[in-house]
Amino acid sequence: MAAVFPTVREVLALEPVRHGAPRLVAGDAGLDRLVRWVHVAEVPDIATLLGGGELVLTTGIGLPADDAGLRAFIGDLADVGVSGLVVELGRRYVGGVPRVMAAAAERRGLPLAELRRATPFVRITEAVHALIVDAQLTELRATEEIHQRFTELSVEGADPGEVVRQAAELSGCPVVLENLSRQVLAYDPAGESAELLLDGWEQHSRRIRPAGRTAYDVDSGWLVTVVGARGQDWGRLLLRWPGDGELTTGATRRPADVPGEGDPPVGGPAAGGPVVADARTGGAEAGAPATRRGRPDTPPTRLTILVERAASTLALGRLIRRDAEGLERQLHRTLLTALLDHAHPVDEVALRARALGVLLERRHLVGVVVRYRGDDPAVEGGPGDGGLAAANPAAGPARLRDLAEAVGHALRDARLTALTSALDDHAVGALLALPDAAAEQRALTAFAAALRRVRPDAFVPRPIEAARAAGTPVSALVVAAGSGVDSLREARRSLVEARQIADAARRDRRDLPIFRLPHVGLAGLLHLLRDEPRLQIFVERELGALLAYDAQHPRERLLGTLRAYLEQGRNKSAGAAAAHLSRPAFYERLARIGRVLDVDLDSVDACLSLHVALLALDAIRTP
């Protein structure tokens, strides 16, 4: 509720207080304390009736006459947590408050101000209470607008990007939606630099660890809430609160009698002449221009309400979309599986697809497969997954589900008609239904571009298994397309070809928008032949001894050394760098490989045979 209550500094700047020519004599460090209420008191034991956060006004007529009594009075007020003390001069104290009172207030950090001109206390209490009530009303209006805005977004089924944009607009603060892998799903920088906001996001996000489902991390300045429903959390919504901003909802809280830029300072000439610092305590002037008030430890309550309502809207929208798409997606998977496994007659598949609004007859059909380059989500689940899937067994299915959603979203964005669903634990397939063959390349290009917009994180260049040796960056996803066909009876061939191309392209260093059969070359051919016993015999003949050696000496991994050497074109220096080994160590390993395999690694023919065997081994090991 920090935004609802004014600070002592702001109260001293109000016109009724300025009329009394205020001067701060102690406790300038506490000027940013919040004033919950104003209390007028003329008895020394008033502290027993206070609850903390009050600004106490007094003429001093009932205060103790002795120094010990004054010290006890100040101590009691400080102990109960009052925000400050204002003493009107003239009735009890004429030239100023006693030095002992000022010294005690300074020791306790309690703001103590003098009013050097008679001032009706009722005007001060009315002004402060009006300020508080007005701020509370503004807070209520802001909260009502938050509820109304996000209710409308829920009813409209707004996408996550729109929900995040509205949250940023209402708060005036940057907002980020991330998944459990710390990948950014949507963001709005609220006018700030998006590049600076997202630079090194994963590492930054992992340092933000607030306690509870909704909490403020003081060290980082982020207000965080968990996003999820039905016991399944799938992300976090983060709002960066700098502590000096205001919600843009409703009117800005600055009453007409609070001095702003260009107004005379409190206690200055407009209030009875210049005011100097009190020489007794070294206290600051109450009339000094107000600096930015101190940052409270927590954001305003309405910001907490805002992020929680936004998170609820996001969770509800995801549930609605999944419930609506769940049955349809199951039907899509049934039909694709039927085509791949010959589980149903082609005519029945066409009939059921037509009922779903996907016309497959008299269409040019193209199989498309999208998959991650790696099978292990702990390694390839996204940029810097940090081993999340290794700790969370549900991360693999969740990763595949997110990919299926991204493919469906990309198809809608590209305005393409298709059957689409997960094909296995690693890949999502789609059978595009195009008007004619001339539309094939245009449709594939549009789909690839849409997928990059939907999942930009998966296409950020990053080093993975195939490029590790060379240090070549490639994207995390492979998009492959089979040859187009003009009959539903041939659709299986296009889908199978797309899957084989996607599997073969996993180790390709290139970052192509769409992989087609000519792109995979020898790797593609070997993948087609991976179940051929003669190919398996060839691999065992060429690499069997080395595989057996590695099994007995797992620390050495000579197969990786051989791969680095061959992939670098038999350049030993480059191979050593790619394998992260010194050249002498690398040379020694090559010599050991030669002895194990009984082969000359300087022979072009021998190395060609070994390289083909390595590619065939990769194809055989691919699920």
Coordinates of C-alpha atoms in Angstrom, one line a residue:
M1 CA 0.0 0.0 0.0
A2 CA 3.1 2.3 -0.3
A3 CA 1.6 4.3 -3.1
V4 CA -1.6 5.1 -1.0
F5 CA 0.2 6.9 1.8
P6 CA 2.2 10.2 1.5
T7 CA 5.7 10.5 3.0
V8 CA 6.7 12.9 5.7
R9 CA 8.5 14.9 3.0
E10 CA 5.3 15.3 1.0
V11 CA 3.3 16.3 4.1
L12 CA 5.7 19.0 4.9
A13 CA 5.3 20.3 1.4
L14 CA 1.5 20.7 1.7
E15 CA 0.2 24.3 1.7
P16 CA -1.3 24.2 5.2
V17 CA 2.0 23.1 6.6
R18 CA 4.0 25.6 4.5
H19 CA 1.8 28.3 5.9
G20 CA 3.4 27.5 9.3
A21 CA 6.9 28.1 8.0
P22 CA 8.2 24.6 8.8
R23 CA 11.8 23.9 9.7
L24 CA 13.2 20.4 10.1
V25 CA 15.5 20.2 13.1
A26 CA 16.2 16.5 13.3
G27 CA 15.7 13.1 11.6
D28 CA 16.1 14.1 8.0
A29 CA 17.0 10.5 7.2
G30 CA 13.4 9.6 8.0
L31 CA 11.7 12.0 5.6
D32 CA 10.6 9.2 3.3
R33 CA 8.6 7.4 6.0
L34 CA 5.0 6.8 5.0
V35 CA 2.3 8.7 6.9
R36 CA -0.7 6.5 7.6
W37 CA -2.6 9.1 9.6
V38 CA -2.3 12.4 11.4
H39 CA -2.8 12.6 15.2
V40 CA -3.0 15.7 17.4
A41 CA -1.7 15.1 20.9
E42 CA -1.0 17.2 24.0
V43 CA -0.3 14.5 26.6
P44 CA 3.1 12.9 27.2
D45 CA 1.8 9.3 27.2
I46 CA 0.2 9.4 23.8
A47 CA 2.4 6.6 22.5
T48 CA 0.2 4.0 24.2
L49 CA -2.7 5.1 21.9
L50 CA -0.8 5.0 18.6
G51 CA -0.3 2.1 16.3
G52 CA 2.6 3.3 14.1
G53 CA 2.8 5.3 11.0
E54 CA 1.1 8.4 12.5
L55 CA 2.4 12.0 12.1
V56 CA 2.0 13.6 15.5
L57 CA 1.1 17.3 15.8
T58 CA 1.5 19.1 19.1
T59 CA 1.9 22.6 20.6
G60 CA 4.0 21.0 23.4
I61 CA 1.9 22.4 26.3
G62 CA 1.5 19.0 27.9
L63 CA 5.0 17.7 27.4
P64 CA 7.4 17.0 30.3
A65 CA 9.5 19.9 31.6
D66 CA 12.5 17.9 32.4
D67 CA 15.1 16.5 30.0
A68 CA 14.6 12.9 31.0
G69 CA 10.9 13.2 30.4
L70 CA 11.5 14.7 26.9
R71 CA 13.9 11.9 26.0
A72 CA 11.4 9.3 27.2
F73 CA 8.6 11.0 25.2
I74 CA 10.7 10.9 22.0
G75 CA 11.8 7.3 22.7
D76 CA 8.2 6.2 23.2
L77 CA 7.1 7.7 19.9
A78 CA 10.1 6.1 18.1
D79 CA 9.4 2.7 19.7
V80 CA 5.8 2.7 18.6
G81 CA 6.8 3.6 15.0
V82 CA 5.4 7.0 14.4
S83 CA 6.4 8.7 11.2
G84 CA 7.3 12.0 12.6
L85 CA 6.6 14.8 15.1
V86 CA 5.6 18.4 14.3
V87 CA 5.7 21.0 17.1
E88 CA 4.0 24.4 16.8
L89 CA 6.1 27.1 18.4
G90 CA 4.6 30.0 20.4
R91 CA 2.6 28.4 23.3
R92 CA 5.2 26.3 25.1
Y93 CA 8.4 26.8 23.1
V94 CA 9.1 30.2 21.6
G95 CA 12.6 30.2 20.0
G96 CA 12.6 26.5 19.2
V97 CA 12.2 23.1 20.6
P98 CA 14.6 22.1 23.4
R99 CA 18.0 20.9 22.3
V100 CA 17.5 17.6 24.3
M101 CA 14.4 16.9 22.3
A102 CA 16.1 17.5 19.0
A103 CA 19.1 15.4 20.0
A104 CA 16.9 12.5 21.1
A105 CA 15.0 12.7 17.8
E106 CA 18.2 12.7 15.8
R107 CA 19.5 9.7 17.6
R108 CA 16.3 7.7 16.9
G109 CA 16.1 8.9 13.3
L110 CA 12.6 10.5 14.0
P111 CA 11.8 13.5 11.8
L112 CA 11.2 16.5 14.1
A113 CA 9.9 19.7 12.5
E114 CA 9.0 23.1 14.0
L115 CA 6.1 25.3 12.8
R116 CA 7.3 28.9 13.4
R117 CA 3.9 30.4 12.6
A118 CA 0.6 29.6 14.2
T119 CA -1.3 27.1 12.1
P120 CA -4.7 25.5 12.6
F121 CA -4.0 21.8 13.0
V122 CA -7.4 21.0 11.5
R123 CA -6.3 22.3 8.1
I124 CA -3.2 20.0 8.2
T125 CA -5.2 16.9 9.2
E126 CA -7.9 17.7 6.6
A127 CA -5.2 18.1 3.8
V128 CA -3.3 14.9 4.8
H129 CA -6.4 12.8 5.2
A130 CA -7.8 14.1 1.9
L131 CA -4.5 13.2 0.3
I132 CA -4.8 9.6 1.7
V133 CA -8.4 9.2 0.8
D134 CA -7.9 10.5 -2.7
A135 CA -5.0 8.1 -3.2
Q136 CA -7.1 5.2 -1.8
L137 CA -9.8 6.1 -4.2
T138 CA -7.3 6.3 -7.1
E139 CA -6.0 2.9 -6.0
L140 CA -9.6 1.4 -6.0
R141 CA -10.3 2.9 -9.4
A142 CA -7.0 1.5 -10.7
T143 CA -7.8 -2.0 -9.3
E144 CA -11.3 -1.9 -10.8
E145 CA -9.8 -1.0 -14.2
I146 CA -7.3 -3.9 -13.9
H147 CA -10.1 -6.4 -13.1
Q148 CA -12.2 -5.0 -16.0
R149 CA -9.3 -5.0 -18.5
F150 CA -8.2 -8.6 -17.8
T151 CA -11.8 -9.9 -17.6
E152 CA -12.3 -8.5 -21.1
L153 CA -9.1 -10.1 -22.3
S154 CA -10.2 -13.5 -20.8
V155 CA -13.6 -13.3 -22.5
E156 CA -11.9 -12.3 -25.8
G157 CA -9.4 -15.2 -25.6
A158 CA -6.5 -12.8 -26.0
D159 CA -3.2 -14.3 -26.9
P160 CA -0.2 -14.1 -24.5
G161 CA 1.4 -11.3 -26.4
E162 CA -1.7 -9.1 -26.0
V163 CA -2.0 -9.9 -22.3
V164 CA 1.6 -9.0 -21.7
R165 CA 1.2 -5.8 -23.7
Q166 CA -1.8 -4.7 -21.6
A167 CA 0.0 -5.5 -18.4
A168 CA 3.0 -3.3 -19.5
E169 CA 0.6 -0.5 -20.6
L170 CA -1.3 -0.5 -17.3
S171 CA 1.8 -0.6 -15.1
G172 CA 4.2 1.5 -17.2
C173 CA 6.8 -1.2 -16.4
P174 CA 8.6 -3.9 -18.5
V175 CA 6.8 -7.2 -18.4
V176 CA 8.2 -10.6 -19.4
L177 CA 6.5 -14.0 -19.8
E178 CA 8.8 -17.0 -19.6
N179 CA 8.4 -20.8 -19.6
L180 CA 10.0 -23.1 -17.0
S181 CA 13.2 -23.3 -19.0
R182 CA 13.6 -19.5 -18.7
Q183 CA 12.8 -19.0 -22.4
V184 CA 11.0 -15.8 -23.2
L185 CA 7.5 -16.5 -24.6
A186 CA 6.3 -12.8 -24.8
Y187 CA 7.5 -9.5 -23.5
D188 CA 6.9 -5.8 -23.6
P189 CA 9.7 -3.4 -22.7
A190 CA 7.3 -0.5 -21.9
G191 CA 9.3 1.9 -24.0
E192 CA 12.7 0.7 -22.8
S193 CA 15.3 -1.1 -24.9
A194 CA 14.2 -4.6 -25.7
E195 CA 17.7 -5.6 -26.4
L196 CA 18.9 -4.6 -23.0
L197 CA 15.9 -6.2 -21.4
L198 CA 16.4 -9.6 -22.9
D199 CA 20.2 -9.7 -23.1
G200 CA 21.4 -12.7 -21.1
W201 CA 17.8 -13.2 -20.0
E202 CA 18.2 -16.9 -18.9
Q203 CA 21.1 -16.2 -16.6
H204 CA 19.4 -13.1 -15.2
S205 CA 16.1 -14.9 -14.6
R206 CA 17.7 -17.8 -12.8
R207 CA 19.0 -15.3 -10.2
I208 CA 15.5 -14.1 -9.5
R209 CA 14.2 -16.4 -6.8
P210 CA 11.4 -14.8 -4.8
A211 CA 9.7 -16.7 -2.0
G212 CA 6.1 -17.8 -2.8
R213 CA 4.0 -18.0 -5.9
T214 CA 3.7 -14.2 -6.0
A215 CA 6.5 -12.2 -4.5
Y216 CA 8.9 -9.2 -5.0
D217 CA 12.6 -9.9 -5.3
V218 CA 14.1 -6.8 -3.8
D219 CA 17.7 -7.4 -5.0
S220 CA 16.7 -7.6 -8.7
G221 CA 13.6 -5.3 -8.6
W222 CA 11.3 -7.9 -10.3
L223 CA 7.8 -8.7 -9.1
V224 CA 7.2 -12.4 -10.0
T225 CA 4.2 -14.6 -10.1
V226 CA 3.9 -18.2 -11.2
V227 CA 1.6 -19.0 -14.2
G228 CA -0.3 -22.2 -14.3
A229 CA -3.6 -24.0 -13.5
R230 CA -4.9 -27.3 -12.4
G231 CA -1.7 -27.9 -10.5
Q232 CA 0.4 -27.6 -13.6
D233 CA 2.7 -24.6 -13.6
W234 CA 4.1 -23.7 -17.0
G235 CA 5.8 -20.3 -16.6
R236 CA 6.4 -17.1 -14.7
L237 CA 5.2 -13.6 -15.3
L238 CA 7.8 -10.9 -14.3
L239 CA 7.3 -7.2 -13.9
R240 CA 10.2 -4.9 -13.3
W241 CA 9.3 -2.3 -10.7
P242 CA 11.9 0.4 -10.3
G243 CA 10.3 1.9 -7.2
D244 CA 9.9 5.4 -8.7
G245 CA 7.1 4.8 -11.2
E246 CA 3.3 5.1 -11.0
L247 CA 0.6 3.1 -12.6
T248 CA -0.7 4.8 -15.6
T249 CA -4.2 3.7 -14.6
G250 CA -6.3 6.6 -13.3
A251 CA -5.1 10.0 -12.3
T252 CA -1.5 10.7 -11.2
R253 CA -1.5 11.3 -7.5
R254 CA -0.4 14.9 -7.0
P255 CA -2.9 17.1 -5.3
A256 CA -3.0 20.8 -6.3
D257 CA -1.4 21.9 -3.0
V258 CA 1.7 19.7 -3.4
P259 CA 4.5 21.7 -4.8
G260 CA 5.8 20.5 -8.2
E261 CA 8.5 21.6 -10.6
G262 CA 8.8 25.4 -10.5
D263 CA 6.9 25.8 -7.1
P264 CA 8.7 27.6 -4.3
P265 CA 10.3 25.3 -1.7
V266 CA 8.6 24.5 1.6
G267 CA 9.4 27.2 4.2
G268 CA 10.9 29.4 1.5
P269 CA 10.0 33.0 0.8
A270 CA 6.4 32.2 0.0
A271 CA 6.0 30.8 3.5
G272 CA 7.7 33.4 5.5
G273 CA 11.2 33.9 4.4
P274 CA 14.3 31.8 3.9
V275 CA 15.0 29.0 6.3
V276 CA 18.5 27.9 7.3
A277 CA 19.6 24.5 8.7
D278 CA 19.3 24.2 12.4
A279 CA 22.8 24.6 13.8
R280 CA 21.9 22.6 16.9
T281 CA 21.6 19.2 15.2
G282 CA 22.8 19.8 11.7
G283 CA 19.3 18.9 10.5
A284 CA 18.3 19.6 6.9
E285 CA 15.9 22.3 5.9
A286 CA 12.3 21.3 5.7
G287 CA 12.1 23.8 3.0
A288 CA 14.7 22.1 0.8
P289 CA 13.3 21.0 -2.6
A290 CA 12.0 17.5 -2.2
T291 CA 14.2 14.8 -3.7
R292 CA 12.9 11.5 -5.0
R293 CA 11.3 9.8 -2.1
G294 CA 12.9 6.6 -0.9
R295 CA 11.9 3.3 -2.5
P296 CA 9.6 1.2 -0.4
D297 CA 10.5 -2.5 0.1
T298 CA 7.5 -3.7 -1.9
P299 CA 5.6 -2.5 -5.0
P300 CA 2.1 -1.0 -4.7
T301 CA -0.6 -3.5 -4.0
R302 CA -2.3 -2.8 -7.3
L303 CA 0.9 -4.0 -9.1
T304 CA 0.6 -7.3 -7.3
I305 CA -3.0 -7.5 -8.2
L306 CA -2.1 -6.6 -11.8
V307 CA 0.5 -9.4 -12.3
E308 CA -1.8 -12.0 -10.6
R309 CA -4.8 -11.1 -12.8
A310 CA -2.5 -11.1 -15.9
A311 CA -1.2 -14.6 -14.8
S312 CA -4.7 -15.8 -14.3
T313 CA -5.7 -14.6 -17.7
L314 CA -2.8 -16.3 -19.3
A315 CA -3.5 -19.6 -17.5
L316 CA -7.2 -19.5 -18.4
G317 CA -6.4 -18.7 -22.0
R318 CA -4.1 -21.6 -22.3
L319 CA -6.6 -24.0 -20.7
I320 CA -9.4 -22.7 -23.1
R321 CA -7.1 -23.1 -26.1
R322 CA -6.0 -26.6 -25.1
D323 CA -9.5 -27.7 -24.3
A324 CA -10.7 -26.4 -27.6
E325 CA -7.8 -27.9 -29.5
G326 CA -7.4 -31.1 -27.5
L327 CA -10.0 -33.2 -29.3
E328 CA -9.2 -31.7 -32.7
R329 CA -5.5 -32.4 -32.1
Q330 CA -6.3 -36.0 -31.2
L331 CA -8.3 -36.5 -34.4
H332 CA -5.4 -35.0 -36.4
R333 CA -3.0 -37.4 -34.8
T334 CA -5.4 -40.3 -35.5
L335 CA -5.5 -39.4 -39.2
L336 CA -1.8 -38.9 -39.6
T337 CA -1.1 -42.2 -37.8
A338 CA -3.6 -43.9 -40.1
L339 CA -1.8 -42.6 -43.1
L340 CA 1.6 -43.7 -41.8
D341 CA 0.5 -47.1 -40.5
H342 CA -2.2 -47.9 -43.1
A343 CA -4.6 -48.2 -40.1
H344 CA -7.6 -46.9 -42.1
P345 CA -8.5 -46.9 -45.8
V346 CA -7.4 -43.7 -47.5
D347 CA -11.0 -42.8 -48.4
E348 CA -12.0 -43.0 -44.8
V349 CA -9.1 -40.7 -43.8
A350 CA -10.1 -38.2 -46.5
L351 CA -13.7 -38.3 -45.3
R352 CA -12.8 -37.7 -41.6
A353 CA -10.4 -35.0 -42.5
R354 CA -13.0 -33.2 -44.6
A355 CA -15.3 -33.2 -41.5
L356 CA -12.5 -31.4 -39.6
G357 CA -12.3 -28.8 -42.3
V358 CA -9.2 -30.2 -44.0
L359 CA -9.8 -31.0 -47.6
L360 CA -7.2 -33.6 -48.8
E361 CA -8.8 -34.7 -52.1
R362 CA -7.6 -33.0 -55.3
R363 CA -4.9 -31.2 -53.4
H364 CA -1.1 -31.1 -53.7
L365 CA 0.1 -32.7 -50.5
V366 CA 3.5 -32.1 -48.8
G367 CA 4.7 -33.8 -45.7
V368 CA 6.5 -31.6 -43.2
V369 CA 8.4 -32.6 -40.0
V370 CA 9.7 -30.3 -37.3
R371 CA 11.9 -31.7 -34.6
Y372 CA 14.6 -30.7 -32.1
R373 CA 18.1 -31.5 -33.1
G374 CA 18.7 -33.4 -29.9
D375 CA 16.7 -36.1 -28.2
D376 CA 17.7 -35.1 -24.7
P377 CA 15.7 -32.0 -23.5
A378 CA 18.2 -31.5 -20.7
V379 CA 20.8 -30.8 -23.4
E380 CA 18.8 -29.5 -26.4
G381 CA 15.6 -28.3 -24.8
G382 CA 16.3 -24.7 -25.5
P383 CA 18.9 -22.1 -25.0
G384 CA 20.5 -22.9 -21.7
D385 CA 17.9 -25.3 -20.5
G386 CA 20.2 -25.9 -17.6
G387 CA 19.3 -29.6 -17.2
L388 CA 15.7 -28.8 -16.4
A389 CA 14.4 -32.0 -18.1
A390 CA 16.9 -34.1 -16.3
A391 CA 15.4 -32.9 -13.0
N392 CA 11.8 -32.9 -14.3
P393 CA 10.7 -36.0 -16.2
A394 CA 7.6 -34.1 -17.5
A395 CA 9.8 -31.6 -19.3
G396 CA 10.2 -33.9 -22.4
P397 CA 6.4 -34.2 -23.1
A398 CA 6.0 -30.6 -22.2
R399 CA 8.7 -29.6 -24.7
L400 CA 7.0 -31.7 -27.4
R401 CA 3.6 -30.2 -26.6
D402 CA 5.0 -26.7 -26.8
L403 CA 6.5 -27.6 -30.2
A404 CA 3.2 -28.9 -31.4
E405 CA 1.5 -25.7 -30.3
A406 CA 4.1 -23.6 -32.1
V407 CA 3.7 -25.6 -35.3
G408 CA -0.1 -25.2 -35.2
H409 CA 0.3 -21.5 -34.5
A410 CA 2.7 -21.1 -37.4
L411 CA 0.3 -22.9 -39.8
R412 CA -2.5 -20.5 -38.8
D413 CA -0.3 -17.5 -39.2
A414 CA 0.8 -18.7 -42.6
R415 CA -2.9 -19.4 -43.5
L416 CA -2.2 -23.0 -44.4
T417 CA -4.5 -25.9 -44.2
A418 CA -3.0 -29.1 -42.8
L419 CA -3.3 -32.1 -40.6
T420 CA -0.8 -31.7 -37.8
S421 CA 0.2 -33.6 -34.6
A422 CA 3.1 -35.1 -32.7
L423 CA 4.5 -38.1 -34.6
D424 CA 6.7 -39.5 -31.8
D425 CA 8.5 -38.3 -28.7
H426 CA 10.7 -35.9 -30.7
A427 CA 9.0 -34.7 -33.8
V428 CA 5.8 -32.9 -34.9
G429 CA 4.4 -33.7 -38.4
A430 CA 2.1 -31.8 -40.7
L431 CA 0.5 -32.8 -44.0
L432 CA 0.0 -29.5 -46.0
A433 CA -2.9 -29.5 -48.4
L434 CA -2.1 -26.9 -51.1
P435 CA -4.2 -25.9 -54.2
D436 CA -1.4 -26.9 -56.7
A437 CA 2.3 -27.7 -57.0
A438 CA 3.1 -24.1 -57.9
A439 CA 2.2 -23.1 -54.3
E440 CA 4.6 -25.6 -52.7
Q441 CA 7.7 -23.5 -52.3
R442 CA 5.8 -20.3 -51.3
A443 CA 3.8 -22.2 -48.7
L444 CA 6.9 -23.8 -47.2
T445 CA 8.7 -20.5 -47.0
A446 CA 5.7 -18.9 -45.3
F447 CA 5.5 -21.7 -42.8
A448 CA 9.2 -21.5 -41.9
A449 CA 9.1 -17.8 -41.5
A450 CA 6.0 -18.0 -39.3
L451 CA 7.6 -20.7 -37.1
R452 CA 10.6 -18.5 -36.6
R453 CA 8.3 -15.7 -35.4
V454 CA 6.4 -18.0 -33.1
R455 CA 9.5 -19.7 -31.6
P456 CA 12.4 -17.2 -32.1
D457 CA 14.3 -18.7 -29.2
A458 CA 14.6 -22.0 -31.0
F459 CA 16.3 -20.3 -34.0
V460 CA 18.8 -18.3 -32.0
P461 CA 22.2 -19.6 -33.3
R462 CA 23.7 -21.9 -30.6
P463 CA 26.4 -24.5 -30.6
I464 CA 25.1 -28.1 -30.3
E465 CA 26.4 -31.6 -30.8
A466 CA 27.1 -31.6 -34.6
A467 CA 28.8 -28.2 -34.5
R468 CA 30.6 -28.6 -31.2
A469 CA 33.8 -29.8 -32.9
A470 CA 33.9 -26.9 -35.4
G471 CA 32.3 -24.4 -33.1
T472 CA 29.7 -23.6 -35.9
P473 CA 26.4 -22.2 -34.5
V474 CA 23.1 -23.8 -35.6
S475 CA 19.5 -23.4 -34.6
A476 CA 17.8 -25.8 -32.2
L477 CA 15.1 -26.9 -34.6
V478 CA 15.1 -28.7 -37.9
V479 CA 12.3 -28.2 -40.4
A480 CA 12.1 -30.8 -43.1
A481 CA 9.8 -31.3 -46.1
G482 CA 9.2 -34.3 -48.3
S483 CA 8.5 -34.4 -51.9
G484 CA 5.1 -33.1 -52.9
V485 CA 2.5 -35.6 -54.1
D486 CA -0.9 -35.2 -55.9
S487 CA -2.7 -38.1 -54.3
L488 CA -3.6 -39.0 -50.8
R489 CA -2.5 -42.5 -51.4
E490 CA 1.1 -41.2 -51.9
A491 CA 0.9 -38.9 -48.8
R492 CA 2.6 -41.5 -46.6
R493 CA 5.7 -41.4 -48.9
S494 CA 6.0 -37.6 -48.4
L495 CA 5.6 -37.8 -44.6
V496 CA 8.1 -40.7 -44.3
E497 CA 10.6 -38.8 -46.5
A498 CA 10.2 -35.6 -44.4
R499 CA 10.8 -37.6 -41.2
Q500 CA 13.9 -39.2 -42.6
I501 CA 15.2 -35.9 -43.9
A502 CA 14.7 -34.3 -40.4
D503 CA 16.5 -37.2 -38.7
A504 CA 19.4 -37.0 -41.2
A505 CA 19.7 -33.2 -40.9
R506 CA 20.1 -33.3 -37.2
R507 CA 23.9 -33.2 -37.5
D508 CA 24.0 -30.8 -40.4
R509 CA 25.8 -27.6 -39.5
R510 CA 23.8 -25.4 -41.8
D511 CA 20.9 -23.3 -40.6
L512 CA 18.5 -23.8 -43.6
P513 CA 14.9 -22.6 -43.3
I514 CA 13.7 -25.9 -44.8
F515 CA 15.7 -29.1 -45.4
R516 CA 14.8 -31.1 -48.5
L517 CA 16.1 -34.4 -49.8
P518 CA 19.0 -32.9 -51.9
H519 CA 20.3 -31.1 -48.8
V520 CA 21.0 -34.2 -46.8
G521 CA 23.0 -36.1 -49.4
L522 CA 24.9 -39.1 -48.2
A523 CA 23.5 -38.8 -44.6
G524 CA 20.0 -39.0 -46.0
L525 CA 20.8 -42.0 -48.1
L526 CA 22.4 -43.8 -45.1
H527 CA 19.3 -42.9 -43.0
L528 CA 17.1 -44.6 -45.6
L529 CA 19.3 -47.7 -45.4
R530 CA 19.8 -47.7 -41.6
D531 CA 17.7 -50.9 -41.2
E532 CA 19.7 -52.7 -43.9
P533 CA 21.7 -55.5 -42.2
R534 CA 24.6 -55.1 -44.7
L535 CA 25.0 -51.5 -43.7
Q536 CA 25.1 -52.5 -40.0
I537 CA 27.7 -55.2 -40.8
F538 CA 29.8 -52.5 -42.6
V539 CA 29.7 -50.3 -39.5
E540 CA 30.7 -53.1 -37.2
R541 CA 33.6 -54.0 -39.5
E542 CA 34.9 -50.5 -39.7
L543 CA 34.3 -49.2 -36.2
G544 CA 33.5 -52.3 -34.1
A545 CA 37.0 -52.5 -32.5
L546 CA 37.0 -48.8 -31.6
L547 CA 33.4 -49.0 -30.1
A548 CA 34.6 -52.0 -28.0
Y549 CA 37.7 -50.1 -26.9
D550 CA 35.6 -47.0 -25.8
A551 CA 33.2 -49.3 -23.9
Q552 CA 36.2 -50.6 -21.9
H553 CA 37.8 -47.2 -21.5
P554 CA 34.8 -44.7 -21.2
R555 CA 37.0 -41.8 -20.2
E556 CA 39.0 -41.8 -23.4
R557 CA 36.1 -41.5 -26.0
L558 CA 38.3 -42.2 -29.0
L559 CA 35.3 -42.2 -31.3
G560 CA 34.8 -38.5 -30.6
T561 CA 38.5 -37.9 -31.4
L562 CA 38.1 -39.7 -34.7
R563 CA 34.9 -37.7 -35.5
A564 CA 36.7 -34.4 -34.9
Y565 CA 39.6 -35.4 -37.1
L566 CA 37.4 -36.5 -40.0
E567 CA 35.0 -33.6 -39.8
Q568 CA 37.9 -31.2 -40.0
G569 CA 39.0 -32.7 -43.3
R570 CA 41.9 -34.6 -41.7
N571 CA 43.4 -31.3 -40.5
K572 CA 45.1 -32.4 -37.3
S573 CA 45.5 -28.8 -35.9
A574 CA 41.9 -28.0 -36.5
G575 CA 40.8 -31.4 -35.1
A576 CA 42.8 -30.8 -31.9
A577 CA 41.1 -27.4 -31.5
A578 CA 37.7 -28.8 -32.2
A579 CA 38.3 -31.7 -29.7
H580 CA 39.6 -29.2 -27.1
L581 CA 42.9 -31.1 -26.8
S582 CA 46.5 -30.1 -27.1
R583 CA 48.1 -31.1 -30.3
P584 CA 50.4 -33.6 -28.7
A585 CA 47.5 -35.2 -26.9
F586 CA 45.4 -35.3 -30.0
Y587 CA 48.3 -36.8 -32.1
E588 CA 48.7 -39.5 -29.4
R589 CA 45.0 -40.3 -29.5
L590 CA 45.1 -40.6 -33.3
A591 CA 48.0 -43.0 -33.1
R592 CA 46.1 -45.1 -30.6
I593 CA 43.0 -45.1 -32.9
G594 CA 45.2 -46.3 -35.8
R595 CA 46.5 -49.2 -33.6
V596 CA 43.0 -50.2 -32.4
L597 CA 41.5 -50.2 -35.9
D598 CA 44.7 -51.3 -37.6
V599 CA 44.4 -48.6 -40.2
D600 CA 46.5 -45.8 -41.6
L601 CA 44.7 -42.5 -40.8
D602 CA 46.8 -40.7 -43.4
S603 CA 45.2 -42.8 -46.1
V604 CA 42.4 -40.9 -48.0
D605 CA 40.5 -44.2 -48.8
A606 CA 40.7 -45.5 -45.3
C607 CA 39.5 -42.2 -43.8
L608 CA 36.6 -42.0 -46.4
S609 CA 35.5 -45.5 -45.4
L610 CA 35.6 -44.5 -41.7
H611 CA 33.7 -41.3 -42.3
V612 CA 30.9 -43.2 -44.1
A613 CA 30.8 -45.7 -41.3
L614 CA 30.5 -42.8 -38.7
L615 CA 27.6 -41.3 -40.7
A616 CA 26.0 -44.7 -41.0
L617 CA 26.4 -45.2 -37.2
D618 CA 24.6 -41.9 -36.6
A619 CA 21.8 -43.0 -38.8
I620 CA 21.5 -46.3 -37.1
R621 CA 21.5 -44.7 -33.6
T622 CA 18.8 -42.2 -34.6
P623 CA 15.5 -43.3 -33.2

